[in-house]
Coordinates of C-alpha atoms in Angstrom, one line a residue:
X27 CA 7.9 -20.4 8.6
X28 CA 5.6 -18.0 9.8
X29 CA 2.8 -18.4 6.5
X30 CA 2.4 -21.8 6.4
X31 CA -1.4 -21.3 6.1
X32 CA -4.3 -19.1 6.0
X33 CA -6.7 -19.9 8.4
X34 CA -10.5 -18.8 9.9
X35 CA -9.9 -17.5 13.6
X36 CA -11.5 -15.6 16.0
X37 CA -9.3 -13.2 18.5
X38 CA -10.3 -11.0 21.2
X39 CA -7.8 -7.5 19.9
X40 CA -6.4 -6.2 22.7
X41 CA -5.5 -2.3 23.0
X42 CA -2.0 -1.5 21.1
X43 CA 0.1 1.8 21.5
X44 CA 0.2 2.2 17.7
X45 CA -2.1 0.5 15.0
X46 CA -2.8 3.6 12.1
X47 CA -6.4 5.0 13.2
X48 CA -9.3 4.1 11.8
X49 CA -10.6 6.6 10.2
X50 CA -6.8 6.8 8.3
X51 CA -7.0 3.8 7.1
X52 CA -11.1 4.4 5.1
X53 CA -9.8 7.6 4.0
X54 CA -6.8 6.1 2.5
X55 CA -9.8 3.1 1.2
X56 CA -12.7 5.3 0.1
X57 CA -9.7 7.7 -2.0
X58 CA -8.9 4.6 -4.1
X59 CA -12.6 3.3 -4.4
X60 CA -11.0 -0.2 -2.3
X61 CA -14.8 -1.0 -0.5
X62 CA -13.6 -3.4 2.4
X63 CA -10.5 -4.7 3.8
X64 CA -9.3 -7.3 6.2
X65 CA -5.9 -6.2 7.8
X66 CA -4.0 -8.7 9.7
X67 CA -0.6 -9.1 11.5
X68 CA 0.8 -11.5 13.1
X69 CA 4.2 -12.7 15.0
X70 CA 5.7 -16.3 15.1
X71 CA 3.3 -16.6 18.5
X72 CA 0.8 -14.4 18.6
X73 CA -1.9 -12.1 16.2
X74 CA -1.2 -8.6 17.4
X75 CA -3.9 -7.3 15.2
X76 CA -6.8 -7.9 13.6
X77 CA -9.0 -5.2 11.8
X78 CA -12.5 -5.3 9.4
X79 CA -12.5 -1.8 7.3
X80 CA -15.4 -0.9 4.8
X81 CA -18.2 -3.6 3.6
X82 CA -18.9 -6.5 1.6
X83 CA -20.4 -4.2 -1.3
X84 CA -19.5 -0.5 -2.2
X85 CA -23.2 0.3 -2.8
X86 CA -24.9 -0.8 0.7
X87 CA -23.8 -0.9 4.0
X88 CA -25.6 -4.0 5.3
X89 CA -22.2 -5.8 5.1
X90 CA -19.4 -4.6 7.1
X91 CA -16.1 -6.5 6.8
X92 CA -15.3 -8.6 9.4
X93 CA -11.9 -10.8 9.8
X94 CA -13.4 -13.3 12.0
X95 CA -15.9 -14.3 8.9
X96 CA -15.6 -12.9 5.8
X97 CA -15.3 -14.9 3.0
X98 CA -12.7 -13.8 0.6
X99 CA -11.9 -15.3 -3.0
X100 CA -7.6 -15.5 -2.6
X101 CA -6.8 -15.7 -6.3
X102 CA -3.4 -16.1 -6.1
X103 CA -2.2 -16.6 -2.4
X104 CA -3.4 -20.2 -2.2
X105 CA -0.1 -21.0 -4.8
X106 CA 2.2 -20.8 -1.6
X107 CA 0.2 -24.7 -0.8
X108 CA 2.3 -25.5 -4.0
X109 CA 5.4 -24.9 -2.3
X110 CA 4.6 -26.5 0.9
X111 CA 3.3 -29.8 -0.8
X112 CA 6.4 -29.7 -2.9
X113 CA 8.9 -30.0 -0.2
X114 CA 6.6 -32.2 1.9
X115 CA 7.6 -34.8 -1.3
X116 CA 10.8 -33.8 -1.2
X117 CA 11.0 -34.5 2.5
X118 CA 9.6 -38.2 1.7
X119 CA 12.3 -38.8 -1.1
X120 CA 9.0 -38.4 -3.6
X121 CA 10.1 -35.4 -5.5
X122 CA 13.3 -33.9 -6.9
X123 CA 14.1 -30.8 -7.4
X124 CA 16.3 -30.7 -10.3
X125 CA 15.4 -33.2 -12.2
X126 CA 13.2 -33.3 -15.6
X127 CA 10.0 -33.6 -14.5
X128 CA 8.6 -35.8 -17.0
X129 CA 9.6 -38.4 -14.9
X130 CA 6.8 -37.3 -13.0
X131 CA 4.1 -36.1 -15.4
X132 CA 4.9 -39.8 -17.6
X133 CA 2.8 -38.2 -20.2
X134 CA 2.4 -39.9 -23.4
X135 CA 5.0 -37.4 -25.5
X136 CA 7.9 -35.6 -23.4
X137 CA 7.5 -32.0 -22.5
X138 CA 9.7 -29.9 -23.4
X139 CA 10.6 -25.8 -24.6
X140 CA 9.5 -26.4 -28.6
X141 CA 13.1 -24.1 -29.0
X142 CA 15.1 -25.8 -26.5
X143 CA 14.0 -29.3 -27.0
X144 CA 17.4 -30.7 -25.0
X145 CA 16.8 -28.3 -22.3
X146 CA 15.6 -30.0 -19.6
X147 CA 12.9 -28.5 -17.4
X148 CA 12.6 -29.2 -13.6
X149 CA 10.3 -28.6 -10.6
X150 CA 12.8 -25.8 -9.4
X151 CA 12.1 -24.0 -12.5
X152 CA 8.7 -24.6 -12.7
X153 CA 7.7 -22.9 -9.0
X154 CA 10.5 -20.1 -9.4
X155 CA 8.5 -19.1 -12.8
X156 CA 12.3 -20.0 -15.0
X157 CA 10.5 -22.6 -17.1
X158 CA 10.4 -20.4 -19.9
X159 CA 7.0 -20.9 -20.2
X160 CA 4.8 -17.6 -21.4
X161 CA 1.2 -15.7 -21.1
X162 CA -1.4 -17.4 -23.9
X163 CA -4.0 -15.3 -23.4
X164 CA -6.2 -16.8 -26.2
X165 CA -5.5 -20.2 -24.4
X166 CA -6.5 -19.1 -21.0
X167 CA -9.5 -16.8 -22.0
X168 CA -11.5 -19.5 -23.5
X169 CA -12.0 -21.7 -21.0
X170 CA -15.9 -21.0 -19.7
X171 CA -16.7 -19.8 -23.0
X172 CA -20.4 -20.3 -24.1
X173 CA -20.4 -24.2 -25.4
X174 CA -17.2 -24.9 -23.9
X175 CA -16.7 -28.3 -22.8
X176 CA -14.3 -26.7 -20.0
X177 CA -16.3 -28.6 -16.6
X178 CA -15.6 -31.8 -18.8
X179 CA -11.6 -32.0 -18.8
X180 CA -9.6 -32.1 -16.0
X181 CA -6.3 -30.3 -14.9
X182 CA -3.8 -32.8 -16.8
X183 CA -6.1 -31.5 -20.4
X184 CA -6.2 -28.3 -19.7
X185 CA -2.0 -27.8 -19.1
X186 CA -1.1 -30.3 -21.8
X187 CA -2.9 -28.5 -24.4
X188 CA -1.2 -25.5 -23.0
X189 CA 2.1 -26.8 -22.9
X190 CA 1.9 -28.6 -26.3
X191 CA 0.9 -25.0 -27.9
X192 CA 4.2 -23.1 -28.8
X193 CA 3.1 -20.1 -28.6
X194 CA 2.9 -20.3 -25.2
X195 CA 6.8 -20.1 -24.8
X196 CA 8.8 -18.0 -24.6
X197 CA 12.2 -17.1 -26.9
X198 CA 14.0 -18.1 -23.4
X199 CA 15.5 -21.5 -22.7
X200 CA 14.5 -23.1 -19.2
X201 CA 16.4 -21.2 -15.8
X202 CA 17.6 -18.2 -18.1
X203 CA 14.7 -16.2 -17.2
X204 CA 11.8 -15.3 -15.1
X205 CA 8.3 -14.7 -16.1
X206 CA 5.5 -15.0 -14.1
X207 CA 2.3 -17.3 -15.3
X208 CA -0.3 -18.8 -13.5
X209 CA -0.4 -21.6 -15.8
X210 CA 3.3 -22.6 -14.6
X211 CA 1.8 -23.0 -11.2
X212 CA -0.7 -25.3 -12.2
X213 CA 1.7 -27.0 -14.2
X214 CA 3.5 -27.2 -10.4
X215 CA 0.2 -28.9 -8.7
X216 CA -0.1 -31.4 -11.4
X217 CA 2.9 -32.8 -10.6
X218 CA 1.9 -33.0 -7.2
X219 CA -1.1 -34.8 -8.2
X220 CA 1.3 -37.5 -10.8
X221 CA 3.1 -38.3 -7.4
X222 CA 0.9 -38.0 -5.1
X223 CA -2.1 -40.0 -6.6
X224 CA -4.2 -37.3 -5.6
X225 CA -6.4 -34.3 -6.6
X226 CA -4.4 -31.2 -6.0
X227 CA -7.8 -30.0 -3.8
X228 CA -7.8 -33.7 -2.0
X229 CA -3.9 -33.0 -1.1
X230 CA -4.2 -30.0 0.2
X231 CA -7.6 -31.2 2.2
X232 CA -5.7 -34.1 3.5
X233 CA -1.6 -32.9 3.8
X234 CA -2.4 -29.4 4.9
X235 CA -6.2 -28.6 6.1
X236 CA -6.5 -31.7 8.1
X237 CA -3.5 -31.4 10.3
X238 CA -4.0 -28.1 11.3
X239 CA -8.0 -29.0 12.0
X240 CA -9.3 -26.9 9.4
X241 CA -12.9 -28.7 8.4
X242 CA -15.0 -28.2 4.9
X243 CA -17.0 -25.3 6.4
X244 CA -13.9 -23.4 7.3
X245 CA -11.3 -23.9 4.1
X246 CA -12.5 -24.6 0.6
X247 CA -11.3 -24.6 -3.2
X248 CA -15.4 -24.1 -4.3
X249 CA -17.9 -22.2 -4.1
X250 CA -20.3 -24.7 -3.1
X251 CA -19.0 -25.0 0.0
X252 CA -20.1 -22.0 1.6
X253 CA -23.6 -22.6 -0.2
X254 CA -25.1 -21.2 3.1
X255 CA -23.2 -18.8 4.1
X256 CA -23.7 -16.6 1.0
X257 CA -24.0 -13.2 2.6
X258 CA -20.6 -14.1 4.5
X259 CA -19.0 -13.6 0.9
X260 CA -17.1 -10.4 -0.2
X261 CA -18.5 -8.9 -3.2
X262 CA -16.7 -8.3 -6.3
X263 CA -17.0 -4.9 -8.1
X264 CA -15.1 -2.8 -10.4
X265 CA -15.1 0.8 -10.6
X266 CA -15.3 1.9 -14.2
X267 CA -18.5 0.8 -16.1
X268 CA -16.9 1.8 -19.3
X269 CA -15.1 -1.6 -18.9
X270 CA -18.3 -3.3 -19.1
X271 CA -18.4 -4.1 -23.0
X272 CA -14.2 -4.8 -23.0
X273 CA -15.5 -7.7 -20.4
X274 CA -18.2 -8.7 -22.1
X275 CA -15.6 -9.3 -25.4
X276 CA -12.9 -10.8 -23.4
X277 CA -14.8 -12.8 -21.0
X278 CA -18.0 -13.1 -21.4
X279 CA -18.1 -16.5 -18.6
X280 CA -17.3 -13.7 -15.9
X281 CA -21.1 -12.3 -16.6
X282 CA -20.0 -9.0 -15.1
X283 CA -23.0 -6.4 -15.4
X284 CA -23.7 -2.9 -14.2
X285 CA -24.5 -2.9 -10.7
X286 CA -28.1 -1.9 -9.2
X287 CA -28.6 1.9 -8.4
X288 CA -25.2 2.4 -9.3
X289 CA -23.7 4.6 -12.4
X290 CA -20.3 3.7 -11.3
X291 CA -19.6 0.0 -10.7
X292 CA -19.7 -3.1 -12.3
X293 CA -20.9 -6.2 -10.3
X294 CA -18.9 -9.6 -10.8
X295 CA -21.3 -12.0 -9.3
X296 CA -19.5 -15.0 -7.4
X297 CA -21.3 -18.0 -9.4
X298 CA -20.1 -17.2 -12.7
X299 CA -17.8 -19.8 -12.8
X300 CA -18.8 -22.1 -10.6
X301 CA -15.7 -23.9 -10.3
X302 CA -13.7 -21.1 -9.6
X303 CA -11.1 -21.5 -6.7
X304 CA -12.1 -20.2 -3.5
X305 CA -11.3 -20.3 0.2
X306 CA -12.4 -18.6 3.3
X307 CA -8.7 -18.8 4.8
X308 CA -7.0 -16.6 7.0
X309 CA -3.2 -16.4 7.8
X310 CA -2.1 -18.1 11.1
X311 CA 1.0 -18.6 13.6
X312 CA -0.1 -22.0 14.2
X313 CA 2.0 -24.5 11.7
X314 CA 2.5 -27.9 13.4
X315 CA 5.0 -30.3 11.6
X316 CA 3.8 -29.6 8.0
X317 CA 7.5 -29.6 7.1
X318 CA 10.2 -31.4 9.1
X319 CA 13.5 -30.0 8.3
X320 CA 14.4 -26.3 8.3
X321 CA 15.9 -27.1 5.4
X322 CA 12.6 -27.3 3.2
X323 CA 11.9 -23.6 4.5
X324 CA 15.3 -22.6 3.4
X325 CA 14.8 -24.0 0.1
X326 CA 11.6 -22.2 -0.7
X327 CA 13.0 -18.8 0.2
X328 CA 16.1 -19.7 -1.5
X329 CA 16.3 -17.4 -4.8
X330 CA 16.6 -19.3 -7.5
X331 CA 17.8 -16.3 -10.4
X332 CA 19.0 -13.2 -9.0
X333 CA 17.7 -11.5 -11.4
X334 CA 14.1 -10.0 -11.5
X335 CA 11.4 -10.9 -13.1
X336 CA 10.6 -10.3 -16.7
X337 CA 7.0 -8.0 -16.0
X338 CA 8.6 -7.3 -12.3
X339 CA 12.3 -6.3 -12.0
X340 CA 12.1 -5.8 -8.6
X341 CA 10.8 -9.2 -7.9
X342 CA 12.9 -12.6 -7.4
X343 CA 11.4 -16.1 -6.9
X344 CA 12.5 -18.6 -4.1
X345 CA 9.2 -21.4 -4.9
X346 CA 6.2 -19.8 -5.2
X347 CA 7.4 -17.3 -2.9
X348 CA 9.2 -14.1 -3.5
X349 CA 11.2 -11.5 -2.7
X350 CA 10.7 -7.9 -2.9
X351 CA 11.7 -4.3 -1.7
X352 CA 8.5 -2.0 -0.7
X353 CA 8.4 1.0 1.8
X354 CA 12.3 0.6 1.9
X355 CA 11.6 -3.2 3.2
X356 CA 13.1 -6.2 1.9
X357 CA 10.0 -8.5 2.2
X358 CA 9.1 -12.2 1.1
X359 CA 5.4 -13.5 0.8
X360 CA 3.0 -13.3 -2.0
X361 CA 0.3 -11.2 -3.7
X362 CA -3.1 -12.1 -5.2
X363 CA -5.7 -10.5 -7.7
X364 CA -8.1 -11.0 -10.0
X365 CA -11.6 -8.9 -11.5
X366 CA -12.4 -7.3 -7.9
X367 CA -10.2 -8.5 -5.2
X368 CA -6.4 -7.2 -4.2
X369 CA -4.4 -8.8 -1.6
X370 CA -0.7 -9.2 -0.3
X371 CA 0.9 -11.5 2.2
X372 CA 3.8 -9.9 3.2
X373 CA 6.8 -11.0 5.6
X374 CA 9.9 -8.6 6.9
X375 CA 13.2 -9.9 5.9
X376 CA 14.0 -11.6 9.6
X377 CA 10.6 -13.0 9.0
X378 CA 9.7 -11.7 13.0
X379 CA 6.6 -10.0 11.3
X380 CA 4.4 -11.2 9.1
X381 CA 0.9 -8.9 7.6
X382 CA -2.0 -9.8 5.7
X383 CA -4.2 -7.7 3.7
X384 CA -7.3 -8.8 1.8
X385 CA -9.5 -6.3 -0.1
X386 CA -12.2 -6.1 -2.6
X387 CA -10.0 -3.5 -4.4
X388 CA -9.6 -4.3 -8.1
X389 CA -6.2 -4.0 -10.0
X390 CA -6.7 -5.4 -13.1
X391 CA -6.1 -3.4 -15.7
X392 CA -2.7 -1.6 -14.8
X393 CA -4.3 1.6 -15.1
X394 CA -3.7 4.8 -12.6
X395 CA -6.3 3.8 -10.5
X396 CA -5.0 0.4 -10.4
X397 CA -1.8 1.5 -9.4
X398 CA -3.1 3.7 -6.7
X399 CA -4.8 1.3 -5.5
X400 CA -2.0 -1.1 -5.4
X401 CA 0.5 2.3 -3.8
X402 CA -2.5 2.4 -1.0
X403 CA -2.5 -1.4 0.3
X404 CA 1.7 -1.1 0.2
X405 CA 1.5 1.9 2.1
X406 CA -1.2 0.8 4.6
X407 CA 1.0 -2.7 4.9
X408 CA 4.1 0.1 5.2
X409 CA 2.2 1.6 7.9
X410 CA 1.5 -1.3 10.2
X411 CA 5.2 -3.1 9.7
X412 CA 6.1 0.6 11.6
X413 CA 4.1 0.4 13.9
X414 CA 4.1 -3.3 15.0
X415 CA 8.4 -3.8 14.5
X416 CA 8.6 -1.1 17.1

């Protein structure tokens, strides 16, 4: 399996008889507001191609983007470890699949859907997003809140009081639907702490960074980590400062101001929340032994419900991973966001090809510029599966 992990590399790019020019590629950027972006691609051997676009910030040019060591936040792409870690438990006779998993969690009350109580809920439902588990806004925005004892619970508080709250449900019983939440993710890593007797960060250091020789300074869930290499981090910024006060009601922890010498943008400074997830990682070929049976790889492309997703038709889960059609492609990886970064892993169906794109784009809000900017990294990633499958 071609993503097992994102990894910090340096290449040497040699000369190819296609890759989209340059100055396509920032025009296609700059007409979307999308400052920088890293553009990888890779084949089960070798990275064909490796390209740094725009800068750090989009008001100074002291930073230009650079694959080889710019530090991007991932958001979401760093939930494909919870599909690898659960089939590496699976592959050790740890973890089950389709069994409840409060065998695992052995909390002190049995989880359960509050309108299915019978229903049981497995692991397979829980990293296909069938739990029938919800979005709790109110539940999820309050966490970093001014005198919010947040940095004082740990993950097993934090989704227990979610999963005890019924109104973050849905009206669905468990595998009869699929909704995407990052909450149900979480709910996937704790499990992999319950078995594993470790921190979801420690398991990933030790079952995933280590083998593939990835040290501290290279890979990390924290910020702290890359204390001294500050001005290796990727900016976050958001074009519309009419957002600012809707931010400053909704989340306040984010700190997000109006940017120096700037009428335009919003700055989302990287410290805000301190314990924020983040990772300089970078997508590689290179995937010794992590999993030892084709098998596991089948089983987290495997789609679960062929339906689509609840917020995304088009969209089916294996674990973690999922399938969808873009640029007439039928293509499997992932996709991350939050306030000021954008960024898809993408696969092609035979899984020969695999690209990366990380940007400090910003889609959150569903509006028309976020969906151009989301139409311009699809057609960019469009552009480079045509001219690497040649």
């Amino acid at each position: 399996m071609f993503f097992y992990l994102l990894l910090a590399f340096s290449v040497t790019i040699k000369a190819y008889q296609c890759p989209p020019s340059r100055i396509l590629i920032e025009n296609q950027l700059r007409n979307v507001h999308i400052p920088g972006l890293a553009a990888i691609v890779v084949n089960s051997s070798n990275i064909l191609y490796e390209e740094g676009f725009g800068y750090h910030s989009p008001i100074s040019n002291q930073y230009p983007i650079d694959p080889s060591k710019s530090i991007f936040v991932l958001a979401s792409l760093p939930k494909t470890f919870i599909a690898l870690a659960t089939m590496q438990l699976v592959e050790k006779g740890q973890l089950n699949l389709d069994v409840d998993v409060n065998q695992y969690l052995k909390f002190p009350i049995r989880i359960s859907h509050p309108l299915f109580p019978y229903s049981i809920i497995t692991m397979r439902h829980i990293l296909s997003h069938s739990s029938g588990l919800g979005s709790n806004y109110e539940e999820e925005f309050h966490h970093g809140m001014p005198g919010d004892d947040f940095l004082k619970t740990n993950l097993t508080d934090v989704i227990l009081r979610y999963l005890l709250n019924k109104a973050s449900w849905l009206s669905e019983a468990p595998g009869n639907v699929t909704y995407y939440t990052n909450v149900g993710a979480a709910w996937g890593a704790l499990i992999i702490e319950r078995i594993s007797d470790l921190t979801f960060e420690n398991y990933v250091r030790y079952k995933i960074f280590d083998p593939l020789g990835i040290s501290n300074t290279e890979a990390s869930y924290r910020f702290s980590t890359f204390v001294m290499r500050k001005t290796d981090l990727v900016e976050h910024y958001v074009y519309n400062v009419s957002l600012l006060s809707i931010y400053h009601q909704i989340a306040p922890q984010l700190n997000v101001v109006q940017a120096l010498n700037s009428s335009e943008w919003l700055y989302i400074p990287h410290y805000s929340i301190s314990v924020y997830p983040s990772a300089m990682l970078r997508m590689s070929n290179f995937s010794p032994n992590l999993l030892q049976n084709l098998s596991s790889i089948k089983e987290i492309l495997h789609v679960s419900r062929q339906e689509g997703s609840i917020d995304e038709p088009n969209v089916q889960y294996g674990l973690i991973w999922n399938w969808r059609y873009e640029n007439n492609r039928h293509l499997i990886g992932h996709r991350g966001w939050m306030p000021g970064v954008a960024h898809t892993m993408m696969a092609n169906e035979k899984r020969s090809l695999g690209i990366i794109l990380l940007s400090n784009g910003d889609i959150t809000w569903g509006d028309d510029l976020a969906k151009q900017v989301s139409l311009t990294l699809i057609n960019i990633m469009g552009q480079l599966f045509d001219c690497f499958e040649k």
